[in-house]
Coordinates of C-alpha atoms and ligand atoms in Angstrom, one line a residue:
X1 CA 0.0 0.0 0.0
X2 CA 1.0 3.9 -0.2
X3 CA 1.8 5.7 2.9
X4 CA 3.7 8.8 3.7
X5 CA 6.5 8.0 6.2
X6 CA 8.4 9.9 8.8
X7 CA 11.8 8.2 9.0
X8 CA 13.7 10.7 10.6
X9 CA 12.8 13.8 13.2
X10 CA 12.7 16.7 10.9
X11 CA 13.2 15.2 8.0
X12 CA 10.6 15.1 5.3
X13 CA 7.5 13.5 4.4
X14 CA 8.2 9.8 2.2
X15 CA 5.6 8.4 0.1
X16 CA 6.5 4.6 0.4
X17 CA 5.3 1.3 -1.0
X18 CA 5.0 -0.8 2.3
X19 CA 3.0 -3.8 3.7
X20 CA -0.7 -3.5 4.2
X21 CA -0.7 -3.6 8.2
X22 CA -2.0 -7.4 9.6
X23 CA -4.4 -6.4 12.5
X24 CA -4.4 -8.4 15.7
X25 CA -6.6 -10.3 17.3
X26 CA -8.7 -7.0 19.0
X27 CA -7.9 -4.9 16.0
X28 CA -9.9 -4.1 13.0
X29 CA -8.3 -3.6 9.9
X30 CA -9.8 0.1 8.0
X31 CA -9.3 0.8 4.6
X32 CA -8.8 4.6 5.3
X33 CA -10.9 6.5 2.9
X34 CA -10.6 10.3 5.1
X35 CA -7.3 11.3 7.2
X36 CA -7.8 14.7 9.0
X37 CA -4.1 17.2 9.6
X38 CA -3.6 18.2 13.1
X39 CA -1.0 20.6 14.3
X40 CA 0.0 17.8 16.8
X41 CA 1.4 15.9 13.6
X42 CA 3.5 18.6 12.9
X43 CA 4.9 18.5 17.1
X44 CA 5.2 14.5 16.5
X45 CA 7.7 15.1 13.1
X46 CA 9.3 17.5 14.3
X47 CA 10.2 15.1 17.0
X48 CA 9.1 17.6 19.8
X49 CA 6.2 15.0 21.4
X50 CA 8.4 12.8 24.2
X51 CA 6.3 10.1 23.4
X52 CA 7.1 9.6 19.8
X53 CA 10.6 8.8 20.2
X54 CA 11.1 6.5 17.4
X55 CA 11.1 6.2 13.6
X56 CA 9.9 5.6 10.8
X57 CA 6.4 7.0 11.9
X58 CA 3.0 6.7 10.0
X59 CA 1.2 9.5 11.0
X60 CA -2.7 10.0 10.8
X61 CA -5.2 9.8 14.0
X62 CA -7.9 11.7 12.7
X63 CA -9.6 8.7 10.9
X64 CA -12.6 7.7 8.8
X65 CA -13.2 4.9 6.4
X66 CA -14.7 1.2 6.0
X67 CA -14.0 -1.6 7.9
X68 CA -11.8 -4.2 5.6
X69 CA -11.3 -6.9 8.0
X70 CA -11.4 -8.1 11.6
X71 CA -8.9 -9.8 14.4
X72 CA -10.4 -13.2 16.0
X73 CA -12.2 -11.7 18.8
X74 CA -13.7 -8.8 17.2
X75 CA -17.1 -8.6 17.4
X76 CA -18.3 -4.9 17.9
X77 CA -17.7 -4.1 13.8
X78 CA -18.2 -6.2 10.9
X79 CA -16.4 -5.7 7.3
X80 CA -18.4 -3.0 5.4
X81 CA -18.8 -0.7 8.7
X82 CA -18.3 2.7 8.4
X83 CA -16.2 4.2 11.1
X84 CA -14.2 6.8 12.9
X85 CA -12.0 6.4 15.4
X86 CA -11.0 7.7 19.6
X87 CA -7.5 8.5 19.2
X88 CA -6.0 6.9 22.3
X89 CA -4.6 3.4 23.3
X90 CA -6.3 2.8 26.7
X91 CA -6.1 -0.4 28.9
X92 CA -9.6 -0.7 29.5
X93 CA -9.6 -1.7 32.9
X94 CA -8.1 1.2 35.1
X95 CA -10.6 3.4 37.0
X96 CA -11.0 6.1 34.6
X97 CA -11.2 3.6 31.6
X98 CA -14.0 2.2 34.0
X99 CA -15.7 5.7 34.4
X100 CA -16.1 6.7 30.7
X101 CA -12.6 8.9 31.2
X102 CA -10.4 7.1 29.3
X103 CA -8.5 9.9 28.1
X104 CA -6.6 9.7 31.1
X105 CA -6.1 6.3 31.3
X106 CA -4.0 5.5 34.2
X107 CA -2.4 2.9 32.5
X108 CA -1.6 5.1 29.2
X109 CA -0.6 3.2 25.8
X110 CA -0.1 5.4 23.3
X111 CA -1.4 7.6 20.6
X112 CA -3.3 6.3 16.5
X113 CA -0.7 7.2 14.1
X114 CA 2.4 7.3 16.6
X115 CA 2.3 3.4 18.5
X116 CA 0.1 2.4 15.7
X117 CA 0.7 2.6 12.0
X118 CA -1.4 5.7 11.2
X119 CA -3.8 6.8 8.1
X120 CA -1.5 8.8 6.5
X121 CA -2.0 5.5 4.2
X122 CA -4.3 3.6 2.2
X123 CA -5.0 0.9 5.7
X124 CA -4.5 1.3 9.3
X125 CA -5.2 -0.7 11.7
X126 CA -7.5 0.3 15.0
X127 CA -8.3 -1.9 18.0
X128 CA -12.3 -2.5 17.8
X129 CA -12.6 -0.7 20.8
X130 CA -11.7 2.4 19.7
X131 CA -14.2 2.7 16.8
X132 CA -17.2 4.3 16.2
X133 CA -19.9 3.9 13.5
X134 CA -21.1 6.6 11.6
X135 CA -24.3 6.9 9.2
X136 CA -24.1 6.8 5.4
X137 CA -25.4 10.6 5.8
X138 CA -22.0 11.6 6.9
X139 CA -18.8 11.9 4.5
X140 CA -15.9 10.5 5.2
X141 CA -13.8 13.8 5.3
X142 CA -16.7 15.1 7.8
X143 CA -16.6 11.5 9.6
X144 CA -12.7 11.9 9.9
X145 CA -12.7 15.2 12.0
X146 CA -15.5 14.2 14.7
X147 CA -13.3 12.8 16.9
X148 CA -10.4 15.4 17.4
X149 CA -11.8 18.8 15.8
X150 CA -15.6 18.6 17.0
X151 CA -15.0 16.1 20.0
X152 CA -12.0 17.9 21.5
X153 CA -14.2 21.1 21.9
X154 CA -17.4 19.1 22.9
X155 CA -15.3 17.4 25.8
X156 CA -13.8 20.6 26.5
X157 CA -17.5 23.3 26.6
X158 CA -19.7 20.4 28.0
X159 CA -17.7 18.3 31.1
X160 CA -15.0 20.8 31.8
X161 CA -16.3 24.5 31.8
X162 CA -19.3 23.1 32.1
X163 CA -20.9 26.4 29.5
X164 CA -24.2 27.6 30.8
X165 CA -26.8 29.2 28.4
X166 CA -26.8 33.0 28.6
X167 CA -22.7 32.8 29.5
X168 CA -20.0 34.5 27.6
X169 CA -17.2 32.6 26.0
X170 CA -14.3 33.6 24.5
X171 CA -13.0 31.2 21.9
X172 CA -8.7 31.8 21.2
X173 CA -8.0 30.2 18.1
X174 CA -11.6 30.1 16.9
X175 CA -11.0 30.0 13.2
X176 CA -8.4 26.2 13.3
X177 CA -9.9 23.0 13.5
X178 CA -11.0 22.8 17.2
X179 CA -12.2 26.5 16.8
X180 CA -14.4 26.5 14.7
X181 CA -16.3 23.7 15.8
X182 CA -16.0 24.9 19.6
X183 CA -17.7 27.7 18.2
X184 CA -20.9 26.0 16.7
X185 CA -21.4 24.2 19.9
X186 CA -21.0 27.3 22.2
X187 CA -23.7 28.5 20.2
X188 CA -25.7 25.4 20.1
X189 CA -25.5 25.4 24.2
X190 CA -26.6 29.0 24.1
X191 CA -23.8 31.0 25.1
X192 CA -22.6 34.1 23.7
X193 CA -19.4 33.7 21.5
X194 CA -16.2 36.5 21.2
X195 CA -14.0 34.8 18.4
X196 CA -10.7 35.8 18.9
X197 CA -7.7 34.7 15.9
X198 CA -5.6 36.3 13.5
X199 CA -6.9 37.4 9.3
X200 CA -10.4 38.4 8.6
X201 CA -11.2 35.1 6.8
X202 CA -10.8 32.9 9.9
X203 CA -12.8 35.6 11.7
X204 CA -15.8 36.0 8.9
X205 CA -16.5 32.1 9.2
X206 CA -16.4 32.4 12.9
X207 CA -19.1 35.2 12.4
X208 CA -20.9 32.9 10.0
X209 CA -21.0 29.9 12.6
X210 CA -21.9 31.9 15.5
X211 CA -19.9 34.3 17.3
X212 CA -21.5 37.2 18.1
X213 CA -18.2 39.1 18.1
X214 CA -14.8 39.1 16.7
X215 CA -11.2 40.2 17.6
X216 CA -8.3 40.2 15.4
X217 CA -5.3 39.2 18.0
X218 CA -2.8 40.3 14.9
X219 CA -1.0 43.3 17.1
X220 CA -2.7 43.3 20.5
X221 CA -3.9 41.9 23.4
X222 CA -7.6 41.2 23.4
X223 CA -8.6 41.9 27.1
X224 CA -9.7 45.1 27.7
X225 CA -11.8 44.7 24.1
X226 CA -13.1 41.4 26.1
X227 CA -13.7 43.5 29.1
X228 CA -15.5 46.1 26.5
X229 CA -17.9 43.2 25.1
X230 CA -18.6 42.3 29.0
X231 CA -19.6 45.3 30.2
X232 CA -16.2 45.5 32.3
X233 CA -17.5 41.8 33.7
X234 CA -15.4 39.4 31.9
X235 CA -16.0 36.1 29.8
X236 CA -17.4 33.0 32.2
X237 CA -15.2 31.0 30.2
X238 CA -12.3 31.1 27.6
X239 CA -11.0 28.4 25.9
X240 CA -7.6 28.2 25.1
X241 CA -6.2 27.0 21.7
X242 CA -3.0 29.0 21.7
X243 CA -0.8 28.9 24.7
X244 CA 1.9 30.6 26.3
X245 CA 1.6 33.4 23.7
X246 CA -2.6 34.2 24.7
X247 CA -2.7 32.6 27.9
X248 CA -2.0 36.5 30.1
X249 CA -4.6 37.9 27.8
X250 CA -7.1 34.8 28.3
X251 CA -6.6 35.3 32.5
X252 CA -7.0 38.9 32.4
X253 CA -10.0 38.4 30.2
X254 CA -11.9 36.3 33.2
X255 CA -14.9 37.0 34.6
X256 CA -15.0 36.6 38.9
X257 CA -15.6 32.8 39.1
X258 CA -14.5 32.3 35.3
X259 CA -12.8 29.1 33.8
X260 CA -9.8 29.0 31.8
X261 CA -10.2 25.5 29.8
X262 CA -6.5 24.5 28.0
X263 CA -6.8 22.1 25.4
X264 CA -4.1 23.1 23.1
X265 CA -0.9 24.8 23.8
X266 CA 1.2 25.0 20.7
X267 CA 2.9 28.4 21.0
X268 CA 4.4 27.1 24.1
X269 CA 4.1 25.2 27.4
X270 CA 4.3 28.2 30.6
X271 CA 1.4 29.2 32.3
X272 CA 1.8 32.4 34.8
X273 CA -1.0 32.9 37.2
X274 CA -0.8 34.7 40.1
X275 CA -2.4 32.6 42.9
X276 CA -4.0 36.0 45.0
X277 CA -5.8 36.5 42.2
X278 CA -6.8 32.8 41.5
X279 CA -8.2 32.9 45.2
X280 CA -9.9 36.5 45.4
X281 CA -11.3 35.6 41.7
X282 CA -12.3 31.6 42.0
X283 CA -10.6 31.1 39.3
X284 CA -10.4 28.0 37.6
X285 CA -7.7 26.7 35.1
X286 CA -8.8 23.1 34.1
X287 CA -7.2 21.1 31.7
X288 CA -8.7 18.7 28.7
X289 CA -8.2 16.2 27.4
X290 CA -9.5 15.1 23.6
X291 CA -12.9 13.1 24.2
X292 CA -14.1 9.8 25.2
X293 CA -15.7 7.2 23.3
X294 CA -19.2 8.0 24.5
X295 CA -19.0 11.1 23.9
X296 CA -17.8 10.6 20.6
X297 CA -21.0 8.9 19.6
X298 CA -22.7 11.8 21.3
X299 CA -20.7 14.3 18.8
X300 CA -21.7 11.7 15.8
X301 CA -25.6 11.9 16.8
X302 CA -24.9 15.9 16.4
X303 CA -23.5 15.8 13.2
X304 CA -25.8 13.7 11.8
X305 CA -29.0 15.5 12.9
X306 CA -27.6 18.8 11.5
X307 CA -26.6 20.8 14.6
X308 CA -23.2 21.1 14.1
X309 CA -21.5 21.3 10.9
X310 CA -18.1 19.8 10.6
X311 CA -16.0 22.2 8.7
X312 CA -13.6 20.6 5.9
X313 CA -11.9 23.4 3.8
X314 CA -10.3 21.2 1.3
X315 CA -9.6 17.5 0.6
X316 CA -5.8 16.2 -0.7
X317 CA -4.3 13.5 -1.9
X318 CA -1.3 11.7 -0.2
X319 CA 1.3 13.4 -2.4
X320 CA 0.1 17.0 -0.8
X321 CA 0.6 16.4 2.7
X322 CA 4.5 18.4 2.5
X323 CA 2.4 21.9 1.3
X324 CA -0.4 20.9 3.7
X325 CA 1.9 20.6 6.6
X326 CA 3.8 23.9 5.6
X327 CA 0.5 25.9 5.5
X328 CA -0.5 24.3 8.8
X329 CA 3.1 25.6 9.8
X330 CA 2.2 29.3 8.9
X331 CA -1.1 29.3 10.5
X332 CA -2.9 29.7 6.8
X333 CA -5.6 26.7 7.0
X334 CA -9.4 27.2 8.0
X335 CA -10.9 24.5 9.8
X336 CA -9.8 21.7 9.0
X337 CA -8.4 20.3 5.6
X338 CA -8.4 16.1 4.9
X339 CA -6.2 13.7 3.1
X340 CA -7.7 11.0 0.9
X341 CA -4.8 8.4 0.3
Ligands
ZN1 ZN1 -7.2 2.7 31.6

């Protein structure tokens, strides 16, 4: 089969002719019809994720496509299923695994398309467990960002800041993947949305999905505009999709009793935050973490009833990953874009 290899940290992108993964016994073999870009597979070539400390890599964890074959004691998927995929490898038998919060699985595994062979390729394999079905009535490239770019932010609005209808939210990074989607279902839950990112296109579809106000974050800090929207309040909640670089703004932009949630930190990994104010505020800074199965067929049921629309800006072949990953690089894609090997 084709696949796009890392074989060295910062090295390019090599489209290869390899062997068509065997899947084991709890696996599921997919032939991978959808593979959504991430900035974390930029973090995970660029060897800068501890975890992936060894080459060659196939990269791909944002999945859709059909169900080729199955591992002996597979019996939750059949060969024809369509599917998506949770992006972890859990144990399945820990507390949190036991509590529907596998994400932080005490007993960690590893990551889709760094421990496993990834969809960056025409097959991948995916232990049953971790797959979801989804309905003829969505598209693959929809089907292959549900689980990262609409779950992530579904975890994120509904279990950890725990959004209110009638709050505000402030949204940092609202036009990428996770931000535009974290938009939609701010909206859906019926809180008031301040869009914050960088070039007026990101911020016109943020407008079009929802937000009832937008901030350009080119040359300045977006707090005291955030103040301005709030009537000198402050947002309820901001979610944060930049790091180190927004995260002053984002804690001066909090209401009393606000919640910062983190769920990406790409421009860096230092969080200041003066405790006196944590305490006379009641702050809250809670981290989060991607999405678990259940509520990835909670996201899927969304989708396919029309309340949130996943956002796909373009769909590539294989062979166009290297420009993908360099626009990713310079902060140029909307939503999120989809390889079709
Ligand atoms: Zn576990």
């Amino acid at each position: 089969m084709k696949a796009l290899l890392v074989k060295e940290f910062g090295g390019p992108l090599i489209l290869e002719e390899v062997p068509v993964p065997q899947p084991g016994p709890h696996e599921a073999l997919i032939r991978v019809k959808a593979c959504a870009v991430d900035q974390f597979d930029l973090t995970i070539r660029d060897g800068k994720f501890a975890m992936a400390n060894k080459t060659p890599i196939i990269l791909g964890h944002e999945i859709a496509g059909v169900v080729e074959a199955v591992g002996a004691d597979v019996d939750s998927v059949s060969v024809g299923d369509r599917v998506t995929s949770t992006l972890y490898l859990t144990c399945g038998h820990c507390r949190y695994c036991l509590t529907g919060r596998e994400t932080i699985c005490a007993d960690f595994k590893g990551y889709l398309g760094i421990h496993t062979p990834g969809a960056y390729a025409e097959y991948t394999t995916v232990p049953a467990v971790n797959l979801v079905k989804i309905p003829e009535s969505i598209s693959f490239p929809a089907g292959s960002v549900l689980a990262n770019a609409v779950g992530t932010p579904y975890h994120a609005l509904t279990k950890r800041a725990r959004l209110q209808p009638g709050e505000r939210i402030i949204v940092i990074g609202a036009g990428g993947g996770v931000g535009v989607h974290a938009v939609q279902l701010a909206r859906m839950m019926g809180a008031f949305v301040m869009a914050v990112d960088i070039g007026d296109e990101k911020l016109s579809l943020a407008r079009e999905l929802g937000a009832e106000i937008v901030f350009d974050a080119s040359n300045s800090d977006f707090s005291s505009f955030a103040r301005e929207w709030t009537n000198g309040e402050g947002a309820d909640v901001v979610l944060e999709l930049v790091g180190t670089a927004t995260f002053d703004s984002s804690l001066k932009s909090l209401a009393r009793g606000g919640r910062m949630v983190i769920v990406g930190s790409h421009t860096g990994n230092t969080l200041a935050a003066s405790p006196q104010a944590m305490i006379a505020n009641e702050w809250e800074i809670l981290g989060s973490r991607n999405v678990s199965k259940r509520e990835l067929v909670e996201v899927v049921n969304l989708v396919a009833a029309g309340r949130i629309r996943p956002i796909v800006t373009g769909v590539f072949p294989l062979e166009e990953a290297e420009a993908i990953h360099q626009r990713l690089r310079r902060q140029e894609i909307i939503g999120r874009v989809v390889l079709e090997p």
